[in-house]
Short mmCIF file of N, CA and C and ligand atoms in Angstrom, two decimals:
data_model
loop_
_atom_site.label_atom_id
_atom_site.label_comp_id
_atom_site.label_asym_id
_atom_site.label_seq_id
_atom_site.Cartn_x
_atom_site.Cartn_y
_atom_site.Cartn_z
N MET A 1 0.83 -1.34 -0.08
CA MET A 1 0.06 0.04 0.04
C MET A 1 0.90 1.22 0.06
N ASN A 2 0.44 2.23 -0.73
CA ASN A 2 1.13 3.58 -0.50
C ASN A 2 -0.05 4.60 -0.33
N ASP A 3 0.50 5.82 0.02
CA ASP A 3 -0.48 6.71 0.42
C ASP A 3 -1.42 7.22 -0.55
N THR A 4 -1.40 6.89 -1.90
CA THR A 4 -2.28 7.29 -2.85
C THR A 4 -3.53 6.47 -2.71
N THR A 5 -3.56 5.37 -2.01
CA THR A 5 -4.89 4.63 -1.78
C THR A 5 -5.66 5.10 -0.70
N ILE A 6 -5.10 6.21 0.02
CA ILE A 6 -5.75 6.74 1.17
C ILE A 6 -6.62 7.99 0.76
N GLU A 7 -7.73 7.97 1.27
CA GLU A 7 -8.61 9.16 1.12
C GLU A 7 -8.84 9.68 2.51
N ILE A 8 -8.75 11.12 2.53
CA ILE A 8 -9.02 11.80 3.88
C ILE A 8 -10.53 12.36 3.73
N ARG A 9 -11.32 12.01 4.70
CA ARG A 9 -12.63 12.63 4.70
C ARG A 9 -13.07 13.01 6.17
N PRO A 10 -14.10 13.79 6.35
CA PRO A 10 -14.67 13.97 7.64
C PRO A 10 -15.19 12.81 8.36
N GLY A 11 -15.06 12.76 9.66
CA GLY A 11 -15.66 11.62 10.32
C GLY A 11 -17.09 11.57 10.29
N ARG A 12 -17.74 10.36 10.21
CA ARG A 12 -19.32 10.28 10.15
C ARG A 12 -19.72 9.50 11.36
N ALA A 13 -21.04 9.55 11.53
CA ALA A 13 -21.65 8.89 12.65
C ALA A 13 -21.22 7.26 12.72
N ASP A 14 -21.11 6.71 11.46
CA ASP A 14 -20.87 5.35 11.44
C ASP A 14 -19.40 5.01 11.72
N ASP A 15 -18.49 6.11 11.93
CA ASP A 15 -17.16 5.79 12.20
C ASP A 15 -16.99 5.72 13.80
N ALA A 16 -18.13 5.89 14.55
CA ALA A 16 -18.03 6.14 16.04
C ALA A 16 -17.11 5.01 16.68
N ALA A 17 -17.54 3.68 16.38
CA ALA A 17 -16.87 2.66 17.03
C ALA A 17 -15.34 2.58 16.83
N THR A 18 -15.07 2.79 15.44
CA THR A 18 -13.61 2.81 15.19
C THR A 18 -12.98 4.00 15.79
N ILE A 19 -13.58 5.07 15.77
CA ILE A 19 -12.81 6.37 16.45
C ILE A 19 -12.58 5.93 17.89
N ALA A 20 -13.60 5.48 18.60
CA ALA A 20 -13.43 5.05 20.11
C ALA A 20 -12.40 3.98 20.18
N GLU A 21 -12.39 3.10 19.41
CA GLU A 21 -11.34 2.00 19.55
C GLU A 21 -10.04 2.46 19.34
N PHE A 22 -9.93 3.38 18.35
CA PHE A 22 -8.53 4.05 18.18
C PHE A 22 -8.04 4.85 19.23
N ASN A 23 -8.93 5.53 19.94
CA ASN A 23 -8.63 6.26 21.17
C ASN A 23 -8.17 5.40 22.42
N VAL A 24 -8.77 4.21 22.40
CA VAL A 24 -8.55 3.39 23.45
C VAL A 24 -7.05 2.88 23.21
N ARG A 25 -6.79 2.47 21.96
CA ARG A 25 -5.46 2.04 21.67
C ARG A 25 -4.42 3.19 21.74
N MET A 26 -4.72 4.28 21.50
CA MET A 26 -3.85 5.46 21.57
C MET A 26 -3.49 5.72 23.04
N ALA A 27 -4.47 5.77 23.90
CA ALA A 27 -4.30 6.16 25.33
C ALA A 27 -3.42 5.00 25.98
N GLN A 28 -3.64 3.66 25.53
CA GLN A 28 -3.02 2.68 26.15
C GLN A 28 -1.42 2.61 25.78
N GLU A 29 -1.30 2.97 24.39
CA GLU A 29 0.07 2.95 23.78
C GLU A 29 0.83 4.10 24.22
N THR A 30 0.23 5.26 24.31
CA THR A 30 1.01 6.48 24.64
C THR A 30 1.12 6.94 26.14
N GLU A 31 0.04 6.38 26.93
CA GLU A 31 0.09 6.82 28.30
C GLU A 31 -0.03 5.57 29.18
N GLY A 32 -0.28 4.38 28.59
CA GLY A 32 -0.52 3.08 29.37
C GLY A 32 -1.87 3.29 30.23
N ARG A 33 -2.65 4.11 29.67
CA ARG A 33 -3.98 4.39 30.32
C ARG A 33 -5.13 3.78 29.68
N THR A 34 -5.94 3.16 30.66
CA THR A 34 -7.16 2.49 30.11
C THR A 34 -8.41 3.51 30.26
N LEU A 35 -8.91 3.83 29.02
CA LEU A 35 -9.99 4.78 29.14
C LEU A 35 -11.36 4.14 29.47
N ASP A 36 -12.24 4.71 30.14
CA ASP A 36 -13.64 4.35 30.44
C ASP A 36 -14.39 4.22 29.13
N ARG A 37 -14.69 2.97 28.51
CA ARG A 37 -15.21 2.93 27.43
C ARG A 37 -16.64 3.63 27.17
N ALA A 38 -17.52 3.53 28.24
CA ALA A 38 -18.82 4.06 28.20
C ALA A 38 -18.68 5.61 28.02
N ILE A 39 -17.82 6.23 28.84
CA ILE A 39 -17.70 7.68 28.74
C ILE A 39 -17.14 8.07 27.30
N LEU A 40 -16.00 7.42 26.94
CA LEU A 40 -15.43 7.61 25.69
C LEU A 40 -16.50 7.43 24.57
N ASP A 41 -17.30 6.36 24.46
CA ASP A 41 -18.31 6.27 23.36
C ASP A 41 -19.20 7.41 23.35
N THR A 42 -19.73 7.86 24.56
CA THR A 42 -20.63 8.88 24.64
C THR A 42 -19.93 10.21 24.12
N GLY A 43 -18.59 10.36 24.46
CA GLY A 43 -17.94 11.62 24.12
C GLY A 43 -17.75 11.63 22.58
N VAL A 44 -17.40 10.58 21.96
CA VAL A 44 -17.18 10.39 20.54
C VAL A 44 -18.41 10.74 19.75
N ARG A 45 -19.40 10.05 20.29
CA ARG A 45 -20.92 10.34 19.62
C ARG A 45 -21.36 11.78 19.67
N ALA A 46 -20.96 12.37 20.86
CA ALA A 46 -21.45 13.75 21.01
C ALA A 46 -20.69 14.61 20.17
N ALA A 47 -19.41 14.36 19.92
CA ALA A 47 -18.68 15.23 18.86
C ALA A 47 -19.14 15.08 17.43
N LEU A 48 -19.46 13.82 17.17
CA LEU A 48 -19.81 13.44 15.73
C LEU A 48 -21.17 14.10 15.57
N ALA A 49 -21.94 14.26 16.54
CA ALA A 49 -23.39 14.92 16.38
C ALA A 49 -23.28 16.41 16.43
N ASP A 50 -22.33 17.00 16.90
CA ASP A 50 -22.26 18.54 17.15
C ASP A 50 -20.87 19.01 16.71
N ALA A 51 -20.70 19.54 15.59
CA ALA A 51 -19.31 20.07 15.03
C ALA A 51 -18.82 21.18 15.90
N SER A 52 -19.71 21.81 16.73
CA SER A 52 -19.15 22.92 17.51
C SER A 52 -18.32 22.39 18.60
N LYS A 53 -18.57 21.00 18.92
CA LYS A 53 -17.56 20.52 20.04
C LYS A 53 -16.34 19.98 19.45
N ALA A 54 -16.38 19.30 18.32
CA ALA A 54 -15.02 18.73 17.61
C ALA A 54 -15.42 18.28 16.33
N ARG A 55 -14.35 18.16 15.39
CA ARG A 55 -14.60 17.61 14.15
C ARG A 55 -13.49 16.58 13.98
N TYR A 56 -13.85 15.37 13.49
CA TYR A 56 -12.92 14.38 13.19
C TYR A 56 -12.76 14.39 11.63
N PHE A 57 -11.40 13.88 11.48
CA PHE A 57 -11.05 13.62 9.99
C PHE A 57 -10.42 12.21 10.07
N VAL A 58 -10.76 11.40 9.13
CA VAL A 58 -10.31 10.05 9.08
C VAL A 58 -9.63 9.72 7.75
N ALA A 59 -8.61 8.79 7.82
CA ALA A 59 -7.99 8.33 6.67
C ALA A 59 -8.66 6.91 6.30
N GLU A 60 -9.26 6.82 5.05
CA GLU A 60 -9.95 5.73 4.66
C GLU A 60 -9.05 4.96 3.64
N ALA A 61 -8.79 3.68 3.80
CA ALA A 61 -8.02 3.00 2.83
C ALA A 61 -8.95 2.43 1.67
N GLY A 62 -8.28 2.06 0.59
CA GLY A 62 -8.99 1.65 -0.52
C GLY A 62 -10.30 0.58 -0.47
N ASP A 63 -9.93 -0.25 0.74
CA ASP A 63 -10.90 -1.20 0.99
C ASP A 63 -11.99 -0.81 1.88
N GLY A 64 -12.00 0.62 2.13
CA GLY A 64 -13.22 1.09 2.87
C GLY A 64 -12.86 1.23 4.48
N HIS A 65 -11.82 0.65 4.83
CA HIS A 65 -11.54 0.61 6.26
C HIS A 65 -10.87 2.00 6.74
N VAL A 66 -11.27 2.40 7.79
CA VAL A 66 -10.64 3.66 8.51
C VAL A 66 -9.26 3.00 9.26
N VAL A 67 -8.20 3.88 8.67
CA VAL A 67 -6.82 3.45 9.23
C VAL A 67 -6.16 4.53 10.00
N GLY A 68 -6.80 5.58 9.98
CA GLY A 68 -6.17 6.84 10.91
C GLY A 68 -7.10 7.79 11.08
N GLN A 69 -6.83 8.68 12.09
CA GLN A 69 -7.85 9.69 12.43
C GLN A 69 -6.94 10.87 13.25
N LEU A 70 -7.82 11.94 13.37
CA LEU A 70 -7.42 13.02 14.15
C LEU A 70 -8.68 13.75 14.48
N MET A 71 -8.72 14.55 15.47
CA MET A 71 -9.78 15.39 15.88
C MET A 71 -9.36 16.94 16.02
N ILE A 72 -10.19 17.80 15.64
CA ILE A 72 -10.01 19.22 15.70
C ILE A 72 -10.94 19.89 16.66
N THR A 73 -10.27 20.63 17.56
CA THR A 73 -11.11 21.52 18.41
C THR A 73 -10.52 22.95 18.24
N LEU A 74 -11.39 24.00 18.58
CA LEU A 74 -10.97 25.25 18.23
C LEU A 74 -10.71 26.14 19.54
N GLU A 75 -9.75 26.99 19.38
CA GLU A 75 -9.48 27.86 20.54
C GLU A 75 -9.47 29.27 20.00
N TRP A 76 -10.08 30.08 20.59
CA TRP A 76 -10.30 31.52 20.05
C TRP A 76 -8.96 32.25 20.55
N SER A 77 -8.32 33.09 19.66
CA SER A 77 -7.05 33.78 20.07
C SER A 77 -7.53 35.25 19.96
N ASP A 78 -7.54 35.90 21.05
CA ASP A 78 -7.85 37.35 20.94
C ASP A 78 -6.58 38.12 20.25
N TRP A 79 -5.44 37.76 20.68
CA TRP A 79 -4.21 38.25 20.19
C TRP A 79 -4.14 38.34 18.72
N ARG A 80 -4.74 37.20 18.08
CA ARG A 80 -4.63 37.15 16.69
C ARG A 80 -6.02 37.39 16.00
N ASN A 81 -7.01 37.65 16.86
CA ASN A 81 -8.29 37.66 16.15
C ASN A 81 -8.80 36.52 15.16
N GLY A 82 -8.48 35.28 15.76
CA GLY A 82 -8.62 34.22 14.81
C GLY A 82 -8.45 32.86 15.61
N GLU A 83 -8.86 31.80 15.05
CA GLU A 83 -8.99 30.57 15.54
C GLU A 83 -7.66 29.70 15.44
N ILE A 84 -7.39 29.11 16.50
CA ILE A 84 -6.13 28.06 16.48
C ILE A 84 -6.80 26.61 16.47
N TRP A 85 -6.61 25.97 15.43
CA TRP A 85 -7.09 24.68 15.37
C TRP A 85 -6.14 23.69 16.16
N TRP A 86 -6.74 23.00 17.11
CA TRP A 86 -5.92 22.09 18.04
C TRP A 86 -6.25 20.68 17.36
N ILE A 87 -5.04 19.99 17.22
CA ILE A 87 -5.16 18.45 16.67
C ILE A 87 -5.13 17.58 17.83
N GLN A 88 -6.08 16.80 17.98
CA GLN A 88 -6.07 15.88 19.13
C GLN A 88 -6.46 14.43 18.49
N SER A 89 -6.41 13.46 19.40
CA SER A 89 -6.85 12.01 19.21
C SER A 89 -6.19 11.52 17.92
N VAL A 90 -4.84 11.74 17.80
CA VAL A 90 -4.23 11.27 16.61
C VAL A 90 -3.80 9.78 16.80
N TYR A 91 -4.14 9.07 15.72
CA TYR A 91 -3.87 7.61 15.79
C TYR A 91 -3.86 7.21 14.42
N VAL A 92 -2.86 6.31 14.00
CA VAL A 92 -2.74 5.44 12.77
C VAL A 92 -2.60 4.10 13.16
N HIS A 93 -3.40 3.23 12.53
CA HIS A 93 -3.43 1.73 12.80
C HIS A 93 -2.09 1.29 12.51
N ALA A 94 -1.70 0.43 13.49
CA ALA A 94 -0.24 0.02 13.67
C ALA A 94 0.34 -0.43 12.28
N ASP A 95 -0.69 -1.22 11.51
CA ASP A 95 -0.25 -2.03 10.29
C ASP A 95 -0.16 -0.94 9.12
N TYR A 96 -0.44 0.34 9.30
CA TYR A 96 -0.35 1.43 8.26
C TYR A 96 0.64 2.41 8.62
N ARG A 97 1.49 2.27 9.48
CA ARG A 97 2.39 3.45 9.93
C ARG A 97 3.64 3.31 8.90
N GLY A 98 4.16 4.50 9.15
CA GLY A 98 5.27 4.76 8.21
C GLY A 98 5.05 4.88 6.70
N ARG A 99 3.84 4.98 6.34
CA ARG A 99 3.58 5.04 4.88
C ARG A 99 2.85 6.40 4.54
N GLY A 100 2.98 7.42 5.37
CA GLY A 100 2.49 8.74 5.01
C GLY A 100 0.88 8.86 5.34
N VAL A 101 0.42 7.96 6.07
CA VAL A 101 -1.04 8.20 6.39
C VAL A 101 -1.25 9.46 7.22
N PHE A 102 -0.48 9.78 8.23
CA PHE A 102 -0.63 10.89 8.96
C PHE A 102 -0.15 12.19 8.32
N ARG A 103 0.84 11.99 7.38
CA ARG A 103 1.16 13.12 6.72
C ARG A 103 0.06 13.58 5.91
N LYS A 104 -0.72 12.69 5.33
CA LYS A 104 -1.78 13.00 4.39
C LYS A 104 -2.92 13.67 5.30
N LEU A 105 -3.22 13.24 6.48
CA LEU A 105 -4.31 13.65 7.41
C LEU A 105 -4.00 15.04 7.69
N TYR A 106 -2.69 15.31 8.07
CA TYR A 106 -2.09 16.63 8.47
C TYR A 106 -2.24 17.65 7.40
N ARG A 107 -1.67 17.28 6.29
CA ARG A 107 -1.68 18.15 5.12
C ARG A 107 -3.15 18.59 4.75
N HIS A 108 -4.03 17.74 4.92
CA HIS A 108 -5.38 18.00 4.52
C HIS A 108 -6.04 19.04 5.54
N VAL A 109 -5.83 18.78 6.84
CA VAL A 109 -6.27 19.61 7.76
C VAL A 109 -5.66 21.04 7.76
N ALA A 110 -4.22 20.97 7.46
CA ALA A 110 -3.72 22.33 7.42
C ALA A 110 -4.11 23.21 6.22
N GLU A 111 -4.39 22.66 5.16
CA GLU A 111 -4.94 23.27 3.95
C GLU A 111 -6.29 23.83 4.28
N LEU A 112 -7.25 22.96 4.84
CA LEU A 112 -8.52 23.36 5.21
C LEU A 112 -8.41 24.70 6.26
N ALA A 113 -7.61 24.45 7.25
CA ALA A 113 -7.49 25.54 8.21
C ALA A 113 -6.89 26.89 7.47
N LYS A 114 -6.01 26.85 6.66
CA LYS A 114 -5.58 28.05 6.07
C LYS A 114 -6.75 28.52 5.06
N GLN A 115 -7.42 27.58 4.34
CA GLN A 115 -8.61 28.26 3.63
C GLN A 115 -9.57 28.85 4.45
N GLN A 116 -9.84 28.38 5.76
CA GLN A 116 -10.83 28.89 6.51
C GLN A 116 -10.31 30.00 7.55
N GLY A 117 -9.13 30.48 7.18
CA GLY A 117 -8.65 31.83 7.92
C GLY A 117 -8.16 31.46 9.33
N ALA A 118 -7.65 30.21 9.69
CA ALA A 118 -7.33 29.95 11.02
C ALA A 118 -5.96 30.55 11.16
N ALA A 119 -5.56 30.86 12.44
CA ALA A 119 -4.33 31.45 12.86
C ALA A 119 -3.14 30.50 12.63
N GLY A 120 -3.53 29.13 13.07
CA GLY A 120 -2.51 28.17 13.02
C GLY A 120 -2.95 26.80 13.64
N LEU A 121 -2.09 26.01 13.84
CA LEU A 121 -2.28 24.56 14.37
C LEU A 121 -1.58 24.39 15.61
N ARG A 122 -2.13 23.72 16.53
CA ARG A 122 -1.45 23.30 17.82
C ARG A 122 -1.71 21.98 18.14
N LEU A 123 -0.93 21.31 18.93
CA LEU A 123 -1.31 20.19 19.65
C LEU A 123 -0.54 20.03 20.93
N TYR A 124 -1.02 18.92 21.74
CA TYR A 124 -0.03 18.57 22.98
C TYR A 124 0.18 17.16 22.63
N VAL A 125 1.52 16.84 23.16
CA VAL A 125 2.02 15.50 23.01
C VAL A 125 2.87 15.06 24.29
N GLU A 126 2.71 13.87 24.65
CA GLU A 126 3.32 13.26 25.64
C GLU A 126 4.82 13.58 25.70
N ARG A 127 5.43 13.95 26.67
CA ARG A 127 6.91 14.21 26.84
C ARG A 127 7.74 13.00 26.19
N GLU A 128 7.26 11.80 26.57
CA GLU A 128 8.12 10.60 26.31
C GLU A 128 7.69 10.04 24.92
N ASN A 129 6.80 10.77 24.28
CA ASN A 129 6.46 10.19 22.94
C ASN A 129 7.40 10.72 21.86
N ALA A 130 8.49 10.22 21.67
CA ALA A 130 9.43 10.75 20.86
C ALA A 130 9.05 10.53 19.43
N ALA A 131 8.45 9.46 19.08
CA ALA A 131 7.96 9.08 17.65
C ALA A 131 7.00 9.96 17.18
N ALA A 132 6.08 10.54 17.93
CA ALA A 132 5.07 11.39 17.55
C ALA A 132 5.73 12.74 17.49
N GLN A 133 6.55 13.09 18.45
CA GLN A 133 7.41 14.47 18.40
C GLN A 133 8.12 14.49 17.06
N THR A 134 8.89 13.58 16.69
CA THR A 134 9.42 13.49 15.49
C THR A 134 8.66 13.74 14.30
N THR A 135 7.53 12.97 14.34
CA THR A 135 6.56 13.10 13.21
C THR A 135 6.03 14.44 13.10
N TYR A 136 5.55 15.11 14.10
CA TYR A 136 5.19 16.53 13.92
C TYR A 136 6.27 17.41 13.55
N ALA A 137 7.48 17.18 13.88
CA ALA A 137 8.54 18.18 13.49
C ALA A 137 8.92 17.92 12.07
N GLN A 138 8.79 16.65 11.52
CA GLN A 138 8.97 16.42 10.17
C GLN A 138 7.91 17.14 9.30
N LEU A 139 6.70 17.28 9.81
CA LEU A 139 5.69 18.02 9.16
C LEU A 139 5.80 19.48 9.30
N GLY A 140 6.70 20.04 9.96
CA GLY A 140 6.91 21.50 10.07
C GLY A 140 6.51 22.10 11.30
N MET A 141 6.03 21.34 12.37
CA MET A 141 5.65 21.94 13.65
C MET A 141 6.81 22.19 14.42
N THR A 142 6.83 23.10 15.25
CA THR A 142 7.88 23.50 16.20
C THR A 142 7.48 23.51 17.65
N MET A 143 8.45 23.21 18.64
CA MET A 143 8.24 23.25 20.00
C MET A 143 7.71 24.68 20.34
N THR A 144 6.77 24.84 21.29
CA THR A 144 6.47 26.12 21.88
C THR A 144 7.26 26.34 23.13
N HIS A 145 7.10 27.53 23.55
CA HIS A 145 7.74 27.87 24.91
C HIS A 145 6.66 27.79 26.13
N TYR A 146 5.54 27.17 25.75
CA TYR A 146 4.41 27.03 26.78
C TYR A 146 4.53 25.58 27.42
N LEU A 147 4.21 25.47 28.63
CA LEU A 147 3.69 24.21 29.27
C LEU A 147 2.30 24.12 29.40
N VAL A 148 1.73 23.04 29.42
CA VAL A 148 0.39 22.79 29.75
C VAL A 148 0.07 22.55 31.34
N MET A 149 -0.80 23.42 31.95
CA MET A 149 -1.10 23.09 33.21
C MET A 149 -2.55 22.80 33.34
N GLU A 150 -3.00 22.11 34.45
CA GLU A 150 -4.48 21.72 34.51
C GLU A 150 -4.87 21.45 35.91
N GLU A 151 -6.16 21.63 36.12
CA GLU A 151 -6.85 21.03 37.39
C GLU A 151 -8.08 20.38 36.81
N MET A 152 -8.01 19.00 37.03
CA MET A 152 -9.21 18.14 36.48
C MET A 152 -10.02 17.85 37.70
N PHE A 153 -11.38 17.99 37.52
CA PHE A 153 -12.47 17.72 38.56
C PHE A 153 -12.97 16.41 38.62
N ASP A 154 -13.29 15.85 39.66
CA ASP A 154 -13.96 14.50 39.88
C ASP A 154 -15.46 14.85 39.38
N ARG A 155 -16.00 13.97 38.55
CA ARG A 155 -17.34 14.01 38.08
C ARG A 155 -18.12 12.79 38.23
C1 COA B 201 2.57 9.25 15.16
C2 COA B 201 1.85 8.42 14.30
C3 COA B 201 0.42 9.25 14.18
C4 COA B 201 2.60 8.73 12.84
O1 COA B 201 1.66 8.27 11.93
P1 COA B 201 2.22 7.65 10.34
O2 COA B 201 1.14 7.53 9.58
O3 COA B 201 2.92 6.40 10.74
O4 COA B 201 3.15 8.85 10.13
P2 COA B 201 3.68 9.08 8.55
O5 COA B 201 4.08 7.80 7.91
O6 COA B 201 2.68 10.07 7.80
O7 COA B 201 5.15 9.85 8.73
C5 COA B 201 5.12 11.31 8.70
C6 COA B 201 6.47 11.73 8.94
O8 COA B 201 6.92 11.46 10.34
C7 COA B 201 8.05 10.51 10.51
N1 COA B 201 7.82 9.25 11.33
C8 COA B 201 6.59 8.64 11.34
N2 COA B 201 6.61 7.64 12.38
C9 COA B 201 8.00 7.88 13.07
C10 COA B 201 8.56 7.21 14.04
N3 COA B 201 8.04 6.19 14.70
N4 COA B 201 9.81 7.78 14.44
C11 COA B 201 10.33 8.82 13.72
N5 COA B 201 9.78 9.41 12.75
C12 COA B 201 8.50 9.10 12.40
C13 COA B 201 8.20 9.91 9.01
O9 COA B 201 9.55 9.71 8.98
C14 COA B 201 7.52 10.86 8.24
O10 COA B 201 8.52 11.85 7.73
P3 COA B 201 9.17 11.60 6.27
O11 COA B 201 8.11 11.26 5.40
O12 COA B 201 9.79 12.86 5.96
O13 COA B 201 10.12 10.56 6.39
C15 COA B 201 1.65 6.98 14.41
O14 COA B 201 3.02 6.51 14.69
C16 COA B 201 0.75 6.62 15.72
O15 COA B 201 -0.52 6.42 15.44
N6 COA B 201 1.32 6.39 16.97
C17 COA B 201 0.62 5.96 18.07
C18 COA B 201 -0.36 7.02 18.53
C19 COA B 201 0.33 8.28 18.90
O16 COA B 201 1.50 8.49 19.24
N7 COA B 201 -0.44 9.35 18.80
C20 COA B 201 -0.06 10.80 18.91
C21 COA B 201 -0.45 11.22 20.23
S1 COA B 201 0.13 12.85 20.59
#
């Protein structure tokens, strides 16, 4: 397979199970974390039903299978009077890695973001996830001088 057999398209309601499964695998692989499947399923379906929450883009192979994904959420930047597109939930099926699938997803989204007047792209990545960091750098992203801080609530 090469990347010419891959099509990038928006995520649809019938991708929900695959997107949730890819999130489970991504969390396990990158953070050793087991996600609550019921919460995750609801969260994925909520985003697929309401583009103001998030938008998914998926990479579909010639046989119709989804083999990669990312999710976009928006941050308003008053400094730039524009939107920063955050890339999240990045995952490429293990059998399809190293073949340009993520490159194609990234390029598609970057082009769309430019067309729609976005100020730029951002993402956060695990400190230890060197493979993903190298991937993002290869695509032209640079390290920021920001750290991410948080206070998460029990719900
Ligand atoms: C990171 C990930 C999305 C890359 O997807 P991919 O489809 O294999 O990446 P591509 O084939 O499009 O590669 C794009 C560029 O990144 C580089 N790259 C890809 N995987 C790499 C790796 N493991 N180590 C170093 N560089 C890598 C490639 O060399 C390529 O650059 P080049 O074409 O100039 O050589 C994929 O490995 C993955 O899903 N990993 C597990 C989940 C994960 O880490 N998600 C990110 C959470 S922040």
